[in-house]
Coordinates of C-alpha atoms in Angstrom, one line a residue:
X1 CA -0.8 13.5 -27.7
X2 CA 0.4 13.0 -30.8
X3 CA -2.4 10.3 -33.0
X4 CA -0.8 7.8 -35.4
X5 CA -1.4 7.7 -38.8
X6 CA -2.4 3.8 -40.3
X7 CA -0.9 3.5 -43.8
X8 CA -2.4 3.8 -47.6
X9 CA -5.8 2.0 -46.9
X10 CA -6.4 0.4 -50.3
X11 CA -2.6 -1.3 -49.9
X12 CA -3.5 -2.8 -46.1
X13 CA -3.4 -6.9 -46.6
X14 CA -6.4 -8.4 -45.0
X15 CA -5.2 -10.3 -41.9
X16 CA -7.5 -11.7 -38.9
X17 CA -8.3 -10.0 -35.7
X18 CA -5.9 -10.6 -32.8
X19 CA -8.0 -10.5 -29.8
X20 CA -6.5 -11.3 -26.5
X21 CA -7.4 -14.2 -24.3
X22 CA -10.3 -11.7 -22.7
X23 CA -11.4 -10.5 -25.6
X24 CA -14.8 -9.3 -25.3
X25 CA -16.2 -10.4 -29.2
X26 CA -15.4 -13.9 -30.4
X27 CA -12.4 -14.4 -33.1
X28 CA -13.5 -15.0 -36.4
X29 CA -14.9 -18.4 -38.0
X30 CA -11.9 -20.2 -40.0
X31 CA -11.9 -19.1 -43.1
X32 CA -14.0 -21.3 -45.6
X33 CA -15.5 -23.2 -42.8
X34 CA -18.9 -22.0 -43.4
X35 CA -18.6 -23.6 -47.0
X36 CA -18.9 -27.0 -45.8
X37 CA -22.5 -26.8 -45.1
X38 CA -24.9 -25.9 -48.2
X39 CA -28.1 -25.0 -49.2
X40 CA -29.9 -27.2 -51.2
X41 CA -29.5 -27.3 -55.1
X42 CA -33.8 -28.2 -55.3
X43 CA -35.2 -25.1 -53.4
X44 CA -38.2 -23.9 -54.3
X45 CA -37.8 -20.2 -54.7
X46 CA -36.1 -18.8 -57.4
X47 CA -32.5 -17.0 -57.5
X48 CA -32.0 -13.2 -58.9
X49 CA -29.8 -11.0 -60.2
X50 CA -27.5 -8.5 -59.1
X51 CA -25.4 -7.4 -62.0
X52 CA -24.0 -10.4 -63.1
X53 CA -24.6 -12.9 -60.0
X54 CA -27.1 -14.9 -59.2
X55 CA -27.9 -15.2 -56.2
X56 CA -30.2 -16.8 -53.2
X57 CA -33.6 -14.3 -52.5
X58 CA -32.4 -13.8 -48.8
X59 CA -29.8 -10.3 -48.6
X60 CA -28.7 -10.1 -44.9
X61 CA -29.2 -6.5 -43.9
X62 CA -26.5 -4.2 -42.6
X63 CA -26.2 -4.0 -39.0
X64 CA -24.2 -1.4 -36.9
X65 CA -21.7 -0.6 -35.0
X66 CA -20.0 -4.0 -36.4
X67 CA -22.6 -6.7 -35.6
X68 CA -22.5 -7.5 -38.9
X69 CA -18.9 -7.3 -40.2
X70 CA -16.9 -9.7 -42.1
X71 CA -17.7 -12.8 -40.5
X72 CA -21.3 -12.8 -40.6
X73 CA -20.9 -11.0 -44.0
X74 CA -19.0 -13.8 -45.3
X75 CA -20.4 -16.5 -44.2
X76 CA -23.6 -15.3 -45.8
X77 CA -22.1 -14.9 -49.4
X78 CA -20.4 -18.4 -48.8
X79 CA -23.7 -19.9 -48.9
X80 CA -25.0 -18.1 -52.2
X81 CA -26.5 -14.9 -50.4
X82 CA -25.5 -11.3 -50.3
X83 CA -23.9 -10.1 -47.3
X84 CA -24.0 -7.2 -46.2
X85 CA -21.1 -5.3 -43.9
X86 CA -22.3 -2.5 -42.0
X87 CA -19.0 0.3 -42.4
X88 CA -19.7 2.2 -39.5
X89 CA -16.9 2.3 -36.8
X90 CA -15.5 -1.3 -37.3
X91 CA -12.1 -0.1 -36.0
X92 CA -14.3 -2.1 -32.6
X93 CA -13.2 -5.0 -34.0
X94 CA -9.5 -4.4 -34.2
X95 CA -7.6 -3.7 -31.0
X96 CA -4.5 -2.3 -32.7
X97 CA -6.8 0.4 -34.1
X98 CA -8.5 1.2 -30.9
X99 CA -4.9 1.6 -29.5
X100 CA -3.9 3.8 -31.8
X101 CA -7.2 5.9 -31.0
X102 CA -6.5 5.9 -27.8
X103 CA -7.2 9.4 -25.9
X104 CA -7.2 11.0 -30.1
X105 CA -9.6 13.4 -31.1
X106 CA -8.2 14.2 -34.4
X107 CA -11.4 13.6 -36.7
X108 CA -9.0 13.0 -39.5
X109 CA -6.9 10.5 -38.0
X110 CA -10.2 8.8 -36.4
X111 CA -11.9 8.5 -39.8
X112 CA -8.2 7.0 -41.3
X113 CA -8.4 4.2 -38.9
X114 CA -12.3 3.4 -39.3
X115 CA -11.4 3.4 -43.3
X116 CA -8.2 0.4 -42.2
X117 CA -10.6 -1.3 -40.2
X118 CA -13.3 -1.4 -43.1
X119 CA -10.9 -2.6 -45.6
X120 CA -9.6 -5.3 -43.5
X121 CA -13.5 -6.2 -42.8
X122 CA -14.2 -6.1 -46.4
X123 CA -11.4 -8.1 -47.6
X124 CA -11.7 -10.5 -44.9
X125 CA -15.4 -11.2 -45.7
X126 CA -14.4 -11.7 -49.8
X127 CA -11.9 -14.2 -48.4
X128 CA -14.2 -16.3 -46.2
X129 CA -17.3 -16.2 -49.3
X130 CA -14.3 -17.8 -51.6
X131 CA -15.9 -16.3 -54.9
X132 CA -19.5 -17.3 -53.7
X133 CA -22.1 -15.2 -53.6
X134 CA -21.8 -10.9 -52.9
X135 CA -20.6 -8.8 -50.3
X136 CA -22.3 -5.2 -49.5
X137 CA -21.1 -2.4 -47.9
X138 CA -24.6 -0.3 -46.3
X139 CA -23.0 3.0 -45.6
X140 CA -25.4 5.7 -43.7
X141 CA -25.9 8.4 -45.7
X142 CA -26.4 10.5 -42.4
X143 CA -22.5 9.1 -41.7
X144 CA -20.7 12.7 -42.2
X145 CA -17.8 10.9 -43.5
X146 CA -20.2 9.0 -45.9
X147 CA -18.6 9.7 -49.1
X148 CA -15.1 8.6 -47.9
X149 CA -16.8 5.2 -46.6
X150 CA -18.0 4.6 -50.2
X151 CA -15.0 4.9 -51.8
X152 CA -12.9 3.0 -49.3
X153 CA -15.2 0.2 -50.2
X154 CA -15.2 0.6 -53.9
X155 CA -11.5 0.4 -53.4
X156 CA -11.0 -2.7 -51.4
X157 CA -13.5 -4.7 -53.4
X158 CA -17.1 -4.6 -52.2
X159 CA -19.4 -6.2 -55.0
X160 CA -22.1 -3.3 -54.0
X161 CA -23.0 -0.3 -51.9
X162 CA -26.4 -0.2 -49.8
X163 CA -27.1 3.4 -48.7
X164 CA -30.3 4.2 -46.4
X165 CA -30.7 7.0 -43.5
X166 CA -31.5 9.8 -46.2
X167 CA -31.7 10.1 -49.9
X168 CA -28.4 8.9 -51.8
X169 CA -28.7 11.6 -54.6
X170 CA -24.5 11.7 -54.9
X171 CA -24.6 7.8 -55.2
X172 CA -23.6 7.6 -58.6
X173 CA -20.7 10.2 -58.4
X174 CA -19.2 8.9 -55.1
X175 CA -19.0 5.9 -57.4
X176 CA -18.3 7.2 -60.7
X177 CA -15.0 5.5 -60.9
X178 CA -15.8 2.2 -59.9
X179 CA -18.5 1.3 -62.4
X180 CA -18.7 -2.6 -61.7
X181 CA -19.9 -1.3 -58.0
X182 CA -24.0 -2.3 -57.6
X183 CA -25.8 0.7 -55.9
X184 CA -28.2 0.0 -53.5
X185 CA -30.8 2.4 -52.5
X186 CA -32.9 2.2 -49.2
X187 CA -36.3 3.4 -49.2
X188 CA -39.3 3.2 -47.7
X189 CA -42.4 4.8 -50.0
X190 CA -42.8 5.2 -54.0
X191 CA -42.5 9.3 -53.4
X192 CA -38.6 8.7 -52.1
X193 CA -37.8 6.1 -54.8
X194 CA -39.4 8.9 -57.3
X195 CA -37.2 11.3 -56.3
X196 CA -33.8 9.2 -56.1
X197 CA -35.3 7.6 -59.6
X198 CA -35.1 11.1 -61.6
X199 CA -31.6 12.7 -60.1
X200 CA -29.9 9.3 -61.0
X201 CA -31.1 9.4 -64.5
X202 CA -30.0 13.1 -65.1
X203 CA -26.6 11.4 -64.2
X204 CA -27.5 8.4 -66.6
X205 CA -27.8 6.0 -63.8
X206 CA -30.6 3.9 -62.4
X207 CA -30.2 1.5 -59.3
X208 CA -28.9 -2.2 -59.8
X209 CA -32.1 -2.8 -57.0
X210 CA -33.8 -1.4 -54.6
X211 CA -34.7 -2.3 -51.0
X212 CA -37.9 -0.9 -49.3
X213 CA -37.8 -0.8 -46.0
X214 CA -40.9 -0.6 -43.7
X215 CA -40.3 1.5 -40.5
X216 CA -43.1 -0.6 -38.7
X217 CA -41.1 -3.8 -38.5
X218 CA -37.6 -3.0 -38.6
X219 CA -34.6 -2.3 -36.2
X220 CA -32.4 0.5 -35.6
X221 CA -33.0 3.5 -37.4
X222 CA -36.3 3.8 -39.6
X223 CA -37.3 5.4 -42.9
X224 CA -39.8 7.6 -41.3
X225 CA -39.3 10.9 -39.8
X226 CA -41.7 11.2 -37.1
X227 CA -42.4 8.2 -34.5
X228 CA -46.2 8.8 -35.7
X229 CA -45.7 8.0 -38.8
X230 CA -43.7 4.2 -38.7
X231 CA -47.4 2.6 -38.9
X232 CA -48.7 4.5 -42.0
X233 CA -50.2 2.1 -44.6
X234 CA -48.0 3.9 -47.1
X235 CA -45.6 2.3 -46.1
X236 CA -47.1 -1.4 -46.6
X237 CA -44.9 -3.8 -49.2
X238 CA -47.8 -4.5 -51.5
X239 CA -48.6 -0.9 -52.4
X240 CA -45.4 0.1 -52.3
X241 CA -44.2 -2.2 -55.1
X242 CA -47.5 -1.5 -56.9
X243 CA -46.8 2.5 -56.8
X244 CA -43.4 1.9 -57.8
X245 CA -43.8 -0.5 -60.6
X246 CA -46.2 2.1 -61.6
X247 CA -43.4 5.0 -61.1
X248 CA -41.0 2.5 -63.1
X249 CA -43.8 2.7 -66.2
X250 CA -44.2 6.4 -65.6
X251 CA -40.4 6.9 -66.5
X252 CA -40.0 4.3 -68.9
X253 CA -37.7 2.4 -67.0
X254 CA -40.3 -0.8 -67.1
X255 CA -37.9 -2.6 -69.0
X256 CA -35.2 -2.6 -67.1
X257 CA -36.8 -4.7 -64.3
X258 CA -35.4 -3.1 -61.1
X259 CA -35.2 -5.7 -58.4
X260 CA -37.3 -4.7 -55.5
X261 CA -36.1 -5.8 -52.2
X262 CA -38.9 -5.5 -49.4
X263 CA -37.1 -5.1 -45.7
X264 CA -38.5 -5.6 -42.3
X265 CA -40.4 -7.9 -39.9
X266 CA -39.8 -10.8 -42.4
X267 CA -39.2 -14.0 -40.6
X268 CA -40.4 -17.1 -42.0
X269 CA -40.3 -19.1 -45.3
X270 CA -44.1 -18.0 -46.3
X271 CA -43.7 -14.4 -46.1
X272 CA -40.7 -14.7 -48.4
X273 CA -42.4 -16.7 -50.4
X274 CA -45.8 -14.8 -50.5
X275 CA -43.2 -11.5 -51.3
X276 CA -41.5 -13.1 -54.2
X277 CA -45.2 -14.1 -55.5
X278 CA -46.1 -10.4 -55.2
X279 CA -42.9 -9.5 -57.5
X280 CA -39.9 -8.7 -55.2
X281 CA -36.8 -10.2 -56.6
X282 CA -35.4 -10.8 -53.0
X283 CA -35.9 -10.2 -49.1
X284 CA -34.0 -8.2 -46.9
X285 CA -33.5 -9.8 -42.7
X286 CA -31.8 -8.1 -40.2
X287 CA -32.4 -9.2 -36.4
X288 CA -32.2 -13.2 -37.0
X289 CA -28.5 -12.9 -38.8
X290 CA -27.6 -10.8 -35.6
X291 CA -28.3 -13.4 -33.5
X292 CA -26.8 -15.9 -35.6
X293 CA -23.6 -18.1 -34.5
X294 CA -21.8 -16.2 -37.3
X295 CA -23.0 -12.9 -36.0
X296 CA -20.2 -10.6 -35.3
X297 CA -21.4 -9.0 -31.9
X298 CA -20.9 -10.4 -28.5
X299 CA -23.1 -14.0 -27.3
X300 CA -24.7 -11.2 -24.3
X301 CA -25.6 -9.3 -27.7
X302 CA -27.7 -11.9 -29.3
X303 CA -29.0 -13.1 -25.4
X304 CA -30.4 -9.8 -25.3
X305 CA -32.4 -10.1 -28.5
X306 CA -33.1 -13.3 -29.1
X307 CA -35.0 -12.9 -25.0
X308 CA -36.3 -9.9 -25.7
X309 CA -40.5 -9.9 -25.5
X310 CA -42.8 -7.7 -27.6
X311 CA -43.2 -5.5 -24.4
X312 CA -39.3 -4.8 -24.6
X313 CA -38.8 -3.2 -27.6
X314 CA -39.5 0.2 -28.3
X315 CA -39.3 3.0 -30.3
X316 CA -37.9 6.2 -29.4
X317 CA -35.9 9.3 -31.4
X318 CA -32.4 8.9 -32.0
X319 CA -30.0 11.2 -32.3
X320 CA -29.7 11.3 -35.8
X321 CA -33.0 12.8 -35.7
X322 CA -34.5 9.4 -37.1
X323 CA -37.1 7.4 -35.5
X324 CA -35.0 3.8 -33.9
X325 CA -36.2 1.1 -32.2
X326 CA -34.2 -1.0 -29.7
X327 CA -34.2 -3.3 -26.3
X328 CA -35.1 -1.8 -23.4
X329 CA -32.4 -1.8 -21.6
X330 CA -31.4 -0.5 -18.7
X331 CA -29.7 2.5 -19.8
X332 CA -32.3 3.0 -22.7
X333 CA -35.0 3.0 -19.8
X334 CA -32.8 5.5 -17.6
X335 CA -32.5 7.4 -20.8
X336 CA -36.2 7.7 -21.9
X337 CA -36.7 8.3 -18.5
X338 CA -35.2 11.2 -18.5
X339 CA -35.2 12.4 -22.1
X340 CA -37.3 15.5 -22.1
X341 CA -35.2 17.2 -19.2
X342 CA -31.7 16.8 -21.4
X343 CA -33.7 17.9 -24.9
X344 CA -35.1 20.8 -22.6
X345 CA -31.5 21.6 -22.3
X346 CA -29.9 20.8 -25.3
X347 CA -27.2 23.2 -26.5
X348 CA -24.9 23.2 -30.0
X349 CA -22.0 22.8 -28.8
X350 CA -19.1 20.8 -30.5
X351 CA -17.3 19.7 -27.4
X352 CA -20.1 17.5 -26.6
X353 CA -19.1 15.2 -29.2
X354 CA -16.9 13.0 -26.3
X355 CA -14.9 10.8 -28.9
X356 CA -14.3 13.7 -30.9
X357 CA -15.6 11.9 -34.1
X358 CA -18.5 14.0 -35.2
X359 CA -19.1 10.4 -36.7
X360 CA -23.0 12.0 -37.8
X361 CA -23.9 14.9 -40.2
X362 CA -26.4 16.1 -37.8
X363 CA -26.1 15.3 -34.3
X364 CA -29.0 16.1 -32.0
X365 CA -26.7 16.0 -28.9
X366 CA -23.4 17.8 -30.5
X367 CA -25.8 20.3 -32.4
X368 CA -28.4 21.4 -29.6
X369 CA -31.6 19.6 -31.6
X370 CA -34.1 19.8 -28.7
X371 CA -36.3 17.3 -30.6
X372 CA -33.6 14.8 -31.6
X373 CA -32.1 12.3 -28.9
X374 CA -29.3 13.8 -26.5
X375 CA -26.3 10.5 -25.9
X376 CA -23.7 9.9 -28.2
X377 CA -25.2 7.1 -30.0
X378 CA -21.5 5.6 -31.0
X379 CA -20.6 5.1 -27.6
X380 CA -23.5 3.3 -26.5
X381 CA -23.7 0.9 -29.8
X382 CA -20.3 0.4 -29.4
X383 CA -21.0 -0.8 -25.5
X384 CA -23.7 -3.3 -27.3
X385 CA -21.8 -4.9 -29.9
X386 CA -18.9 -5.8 -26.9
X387 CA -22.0 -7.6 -24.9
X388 CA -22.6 -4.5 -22.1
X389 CA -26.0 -4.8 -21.4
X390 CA -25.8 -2.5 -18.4
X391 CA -24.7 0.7 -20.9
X392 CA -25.3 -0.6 -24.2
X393 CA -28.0 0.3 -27.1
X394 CA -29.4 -2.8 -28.4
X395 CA -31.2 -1.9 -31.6
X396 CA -33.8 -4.7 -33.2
X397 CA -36.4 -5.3 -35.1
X398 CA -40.0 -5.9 -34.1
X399 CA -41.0 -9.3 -34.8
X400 CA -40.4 -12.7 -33.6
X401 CA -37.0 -14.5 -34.3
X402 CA -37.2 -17.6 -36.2
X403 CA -35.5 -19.8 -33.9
X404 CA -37.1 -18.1 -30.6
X405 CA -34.0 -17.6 -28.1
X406 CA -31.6 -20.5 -30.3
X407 CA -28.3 -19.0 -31.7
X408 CA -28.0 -21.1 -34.6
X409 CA -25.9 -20.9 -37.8
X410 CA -26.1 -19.2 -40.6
X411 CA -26.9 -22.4 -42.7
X412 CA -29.9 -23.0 -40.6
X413 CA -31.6 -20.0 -40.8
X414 CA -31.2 -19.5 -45.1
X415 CA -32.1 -23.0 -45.1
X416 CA -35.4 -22.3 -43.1
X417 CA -36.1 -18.8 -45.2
X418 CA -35.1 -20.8 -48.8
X419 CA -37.5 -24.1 -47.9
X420 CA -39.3 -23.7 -44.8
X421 CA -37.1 -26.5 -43.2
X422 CA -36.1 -26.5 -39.9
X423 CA -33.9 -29.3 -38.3
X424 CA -35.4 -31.6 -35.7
X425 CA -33.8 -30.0 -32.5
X426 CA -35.7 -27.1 -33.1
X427 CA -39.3 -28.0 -34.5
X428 CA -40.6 -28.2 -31.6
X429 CA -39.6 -25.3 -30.0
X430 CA -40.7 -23.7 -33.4
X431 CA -43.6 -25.0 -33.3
X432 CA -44.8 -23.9 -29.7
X433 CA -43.6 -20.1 -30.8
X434 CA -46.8 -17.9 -31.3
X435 CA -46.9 -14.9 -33.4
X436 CA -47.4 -12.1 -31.4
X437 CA -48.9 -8.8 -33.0
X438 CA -48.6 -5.7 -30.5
X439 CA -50.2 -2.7 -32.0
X440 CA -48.0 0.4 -31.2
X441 CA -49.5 2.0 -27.9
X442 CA -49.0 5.2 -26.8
X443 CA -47.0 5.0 -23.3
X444 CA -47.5 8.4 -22.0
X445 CA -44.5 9.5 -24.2
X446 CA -43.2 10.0 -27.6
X447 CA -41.9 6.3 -27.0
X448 CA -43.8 3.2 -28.2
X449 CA -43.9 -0.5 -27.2
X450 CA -43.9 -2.0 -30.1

């Protein structure tokens, strides 16, 4: 059949989703109704810089496919943060899109409609932050349409562009024309930040901050390439800004005072605190803005973190080749459970891509890597963000939420980060919450609880 073509992306008006009566993900927040509540003017951590905005020391990571999109996004840059969007497949969030994609594998046509849906979520998000704040775009740089995604979000006015998932060497060009754009590397050790640090300044660049990501804490895919490796003390905040401050003086570059942005695990006021002591600039939390009211995925979604126990999350190889970590659920458990026979049969073969996408540059099940993971890892991300726990992937961090299993706003968790305040419905079940440190165990497997 014959796919549909969606119009010039960068002239599409932003307009809210139209979800039917049944629709599986809630409609969005009215827009400006998160600017009611704010943060208080008094708090005792200080704001930073990116480019010319100053703003709170809390960046809500990027979280795919679409839990955090435009609503979550902007509801975080309301408040004085930086939200981030993650640009990965958000057409989930439109139905007219998914119509249109309906029984199409044209690659081209499915990347057209991914690029509508991103510039609707962008400009959607810029509406709801009303001037406030900064919205992010994190684009994968293991996305095979990667470099389209960047521009798309150059174009429809994304303040600046988080890349992680491999080294964003073609950063600055991608960007070249949209010099106002912040670029955001994520990395996880001083030897990456060394080597993105010298190609950018052959190309007269250097990043507007950096965010270091530490593969023992976080969720979804990691900045390590071997599950053995996400515990490696190299990969520790406080050496790691130590090496690169070091790396910065090494270049030169001293001066120019490089925010550092340390990611993972990081879940109460102290720890930002004690961060921002050591010399980070800001933080960087995933899992507790997914399970936020304002999160964009489905309420069975943040259930299924906000419940889950220390026992079920692990961490397993994804098909991206990438260490991940996610809920075990009951399709990751029948997966792991029978991983090694599918990698012992893995075959390159493009008709195994089932949506017809080829949404990854390297795909372990379309490409036959025996070592890699062997599902199509859209699909099943896609099933979690709708609320499916029976097929879905449910990636997330390591750590303890803030709020245990509560779904609360936005304004309550950047309130708790920024001061350490929590309101009086939750204290005490805040206070009976334990901090629970499982040391990765080997199961028998490649997989780890942990």
């Amino acid at each position: 059949m014959a796919c549909p073509v969606p119009a010039v992306l960068i002239h599409i008006n932003a307009h809210d989703r139209h979800f039917p009566q049944n629709a599986l993900i809630p409609p969005a927040i009215p827009v400006g109704a998160t600017n009611r509540v704010k943060i208080p003017m008094d708090i005792p951590l200080p704001t930073w810089k990116l480019r010319n905005r100053s703003l709170l020391p809390i960046v809500q990571g990027g979280m795919g496919i679409g839990v955090s999109a435009h609503r979550l996004a902007g509801s975080v840059a309301a408040l004085g943060g930086l939200g981030t969007i993650s640009s990965v497949d958000l057409r989930h969030h439109h139905p007219d899109l998914l119509e249109s994609a309906a029984g199409c594998r044209d690659r081209e046509v499915l990347d057209q409609l991914n690029l509508a849906a991103l510039d609707r979520e962008i400009r959607m998000a810029l509406d709801i932050a009303s001037g406030h704040g900064a919205i992010a775009v994190n684009i994968m740089k293991a996305v095979a349409s990667h470099a389209a995604y960047v521009r798309q979000s150059c174009a429809s006015g994304a303040h600046a562009i988080v890349m992680g998932a491999g080294l964003p060497l073609d950063l600055p060009d991608l960007t070249a024309d949209f010099p106002d754009v912040a670029l955001i590397p994520i990395l996880s050790d001083a030897r990456g930040v060394g080597i993105v640090l010298k190609k950018w300044m052959r190309k007269k660049k250097l990043p507007d901050a950096i965010i270091i990501e530490h593969p023992r804490h976080a969720g979804g895919h990691l900045g390590a390439t071997r599950i053995d490796d996400i515990g490696d003390p190299r990969f520790d905040f406080t050496p790691v800004m130590e090496q690169i401050r070091g790396l910065f003086r090494d270049l030169g570059i001293e001066h120019e005072h490089i925010p550092l942005i340390p990611a993972g695990g990081i879940n109460s006021h102290q720890q930002v605190r004690t961060l921002l002591q050591q010399g980070a600039a800001a933080v960087q939390v995933g899992t507790p803005f997914a399970v936020t009211v304002e999160g964009d995925a489905h309420p069975e979604f943040k259930r299924v973190l906000a419940e889950a126990r220390p026992e079920d999350i692990v961490t397993f190889m994804s098909v991206a080749g990438l260490p991940a970590r996610a809920v075990l659920t009951p399709w990751l458990k029948n997966y792991l459970r029978r991983e090694k026979t599918l990698q012992s049969h893995a075959k390159a073969d493009p008709r195994r891509c089932v949506q017809g996408l080829n949404c990854l540059t390297v795909c372990g099940l379309r490409d036959g890597i025996a070592g890699a993971g062997q599902f199509c890892i859209d699909t099943r991300l896609a099933y979690a963000l709708k609320g499916d726990v029976r097929k879905g992937l449910f990636f997330r961090g390591a750590e303890n939420l803030p709020f245990g299993t509560a779904i609360r706003p936005v304004a309550d968790l950047l309130a708790y980060l920024m001061t350490g305040a929590i309101t009086a419905g939750l204290a005490a079940v805040h206070s009976c919450q334990t901090r629970v440190d499982v040391r990765c165990r080997n199961t028998g497997s490649p997989h780890r609880v942990t």
